[in-house]
């Protein structure tokens, strides 16, 4: 999900000027502003694919590809 995010947006999925800031954004689930203006399905996909809780993420690449969102 991270590599796909970077390929589509040209940015990292979580912003941070320091390790602490980056960690806070990752743990807080605050995905970078690079998704602003993107279609809703992309925002929904990355919200799930990059979720901090593994139980909320796609269980496999196949499941991610089959998501109708």
XYZ file of N, CA and C in Angstrom:
207
model
N 0.833 -1.189 0.000
C 0.000 0.000 0.000
C 0.878 1.253 0.000
N 1.971 1.197 0.737
C 2.870 2.364 0.791
C 3.463 2.626 -0.593
N 3.943 1.588 -1.251
C 4.549 1.757 -2.575
C 3.523 2.257 -3.590
N 2.309 1.740 -3.546
C 1.266 2.192 -4.464
C 0.910 3.649 -4.192
N 0.795 4.014 -2.926
C 0.511 5.396 -2.562
C 1.576 6.317 -3.149
N 2.832 5.945 -2.940
C 3.930 6.780 -3.436
C 3.927 6.857 -4.956
N 3.626 5.744 -5.630
C 3.594 5.739 -7.087
C 2.478 6.636 -7.631
N 1.334 6.639 -6.975
C 0.200 7.425 -7.449
C 0.295 8.906 -7.108
N 0.863 9.210 -5.953
C 0.857 10.601 -5.496
C 2.207 11.296 -5.561
N 3.277 10.525 -5.598
C 4.608 11.121 -5.557
C 5.010 11.578 -4.165
N 4.231 11.163 -3.159
C 4.497 11.554 -1.771
C 4.421 10.334 -0.869
N 4.985 10.461 0.305
C 4.868 9.393 1.296
C 3.483 9.452 1.922
N 2.962 8.302 2.348
C 1.602 8.308 2.884
C 1.438 9.016 4.228
N 2.508 9.141 4.977
C 2.443 9.832 6.263
C 3.530 10.894 6.289
N 3.142 12.117 6.637
C 4.087 13.227 6.673
C 4.788 13.278 8.024
N 5.917 13.948 8.042
C 6.631 14.151 9.295
C 8.009 14.730 9.057
N 8.311 15.823 9.730
C 9.625 16.448 9.615
C 10.647 15.801 10.546
N 10.154 15.057 11.527
C 11.033 14.359 12.456
C 10.489 12.958 12.664
N 11.283 12.094 13.249
C 10.835 10.736 13.516
C 9.620 10.741 14.448
N 9.632 11.614 15.438
C 8.510 11.719 16.366
C 7.223 12.154 15.679
N 7.334 13.143 14.801
C 6.168 13.634 14.067
C 5.646 12.564 13.116
N 6.551 11.882 12.437
C 6.158 10.800 11.538
C 5.454 9.694 12.312
N 6.032 9.282 13.433
C 5.435 8.223 14.246
C 4.053 8.630 14.742
N 3.900 9.873 15.162
C 2.598 10.348 15.639
C 1.556 10.301 14.524
N 1.938 10.663 13.314
C 1.009 10.625 12.191
C 0.643 9.198 11.808
N 1.630 8.303 11.817
C 1.358 6.896 11.505
C 0.420 6.317 12.562
N 0.775 6.472 13.825
C -0.028 5.897 14.905
C -1.400 6.539 15.014
N -1.507 7.791 14.594
C -2.790 8.486 14.610
C -3.618 8.246 13.360
N -3.029 7.530 12.388
C -3.753 7.245 11.157
C -3.984 8.465 10.288
N -3.120 9.477 10.435
C -3.278 10.710 9.669
C -2.503 10.602 8.358
N -3.214 10.220 7.322
C -2.616 10.063 5.993
C -2.355 11.449 5.417
N -1.265 11.579 4.688
C -0.836 12.888 4.179
C -1.889 13.533 3.289
N -1.746 14.806 3.118
C -2.678 15.594 2.315
C -2.587 15.281 0.824
N -1.667 14.418 0.424
C -1.502 14.083 -0.988
C -2.758 13.460 -1.588
N -3.671 12.954 -0.754
C -4.906 12.362 -1.259
C -6.013 13.386 -1.470
N -5.814 14.609 -1.005
C -6.836 15.633 -1.198
C -7.078 15.837 -2.690
N -8.331 15.901 -3.061
C -8.689 16.080 -4.462
C -8.722 14.785 -5.251
N -8.338 13.699 -4.628
C -8.392 12.395 -5.300
C -9.810 11.834 -5.203
N -10.161 10.889 -6.085
C -11.492 10.276 -6.003
C -11.731 9.623 -4.638
N -12.991 9.607 -4.238
C -13.362 9.042 -2.936
C -12.918 7.599 -2.792
N -12.952 6.824 -3.881
C -12.577 5.419 -3.771
C -11.092 5.280 -3.435
N -10.261 6.185 -3.924
C -8.838 6.126 -3.590
C -8.617 6.458 -2.120
N -9.321 7.463 -1.633
C -9.189 7.818 -0.214
C -9.658 6.666 0.668
N -10.770 6.026 0.294
C -11.296 4.896 1.074
C -10.335 3.712 1.021
N -9.786 3.432 -0.154
C -8.855 2.316 -0.311
C -7.639 2.507 0.582
N -7.016 3.678 0.516
C -5.800 3.904 1.298
C -6.087 4.024 2.790
N -7.243 4.525 3.136
C -7.608 4.572 4.545
C -7.621 3.160 5.129
N -8.164 2.220 4.372
C -8.200 0.831 4.847
C -6.830 0.168 4.700
N -6.192 0.338 3.563
C -4.920 -0.350 3.295
C -3.804 0.093 4.237
N -3.865 1.328 4.719
C -2.823 1.870 5.584
C -3.248 1.959 7.047
N -4.346 1.314 7.401
C -4.848 1.371 8.777
C -3.798 0.846 9.758
N -3.695 1.483 10.913
C -2.736 1.066 11.934
C -3.130 -0.287 12.524
N -4.433 -0.539 12.643
C -4.937 -1.805 13.177
C -4.936 -2.857 12.070
N -4.124 -3.904 12.191
C -4.066 -4.923 11.141
C -5.426 -5.557 10.839
N -6.310 -5.606 11.813
C -7.632 -6.174 11.602
C -8.514 -5.343 10.678
N -8.170 -4.076 10.495
C -8.934 -3.195 9.600
C -8.371 -3.197 8.182
N -7.143 -3.687 8.020
C -6.517 -3.706 6.694
C -7.078 -4.842 5.852
N -6.789 -4.790 4.573
C -7.152 -5.889 3.683
C -6.366 -7.121 4.118
N -7.014 -8.287 4.154
C -6.310 -9.486 4.592
C -5.300 -10.008 3.559
N -5.441 -9.566 2.315
C -4.527 -10.027 1.263
C -4.579 -9.045 0.096
N -3.633 -9.168 -0.804
C -3.637 -8.338 -2.005
C -4.862 -8.667 -2.854
N -5.226 -9.941 -2.896
C -6.401 -10.350 -3.663
C -7.654 -9.654 -3.133
N -7.796 -9.584 -1.816
C -8.950 -8.912 -1.217
C -8.943 -7.430 -1.564
N -7.780 -6.814 -1.576
C -7.684 -5.397 -1.925
C -8.102 -5.178 -3.371
N -7.672 -6.051 -4.259
C -8.013 -5.919 -5.669
C -9.490 -6.190 -5.933
N -10.114 -7.007 -5.098
C -11.526 -7.339 -5.259
C -12.452 -6.325 -4.617
N -11.919 -5.370 -3.873
C -12.754 -4.380 -3.182
C -13.494 -3.532 -4.222
N -14.826 -3.514 -4.152
C -15.594 -2.766 -5.154
C -15.526 -1.257 -4.978
N -14.935 -0.777 -3.871
C -14.861 0.659 -3.628
C -14.120 1.307 -4.762
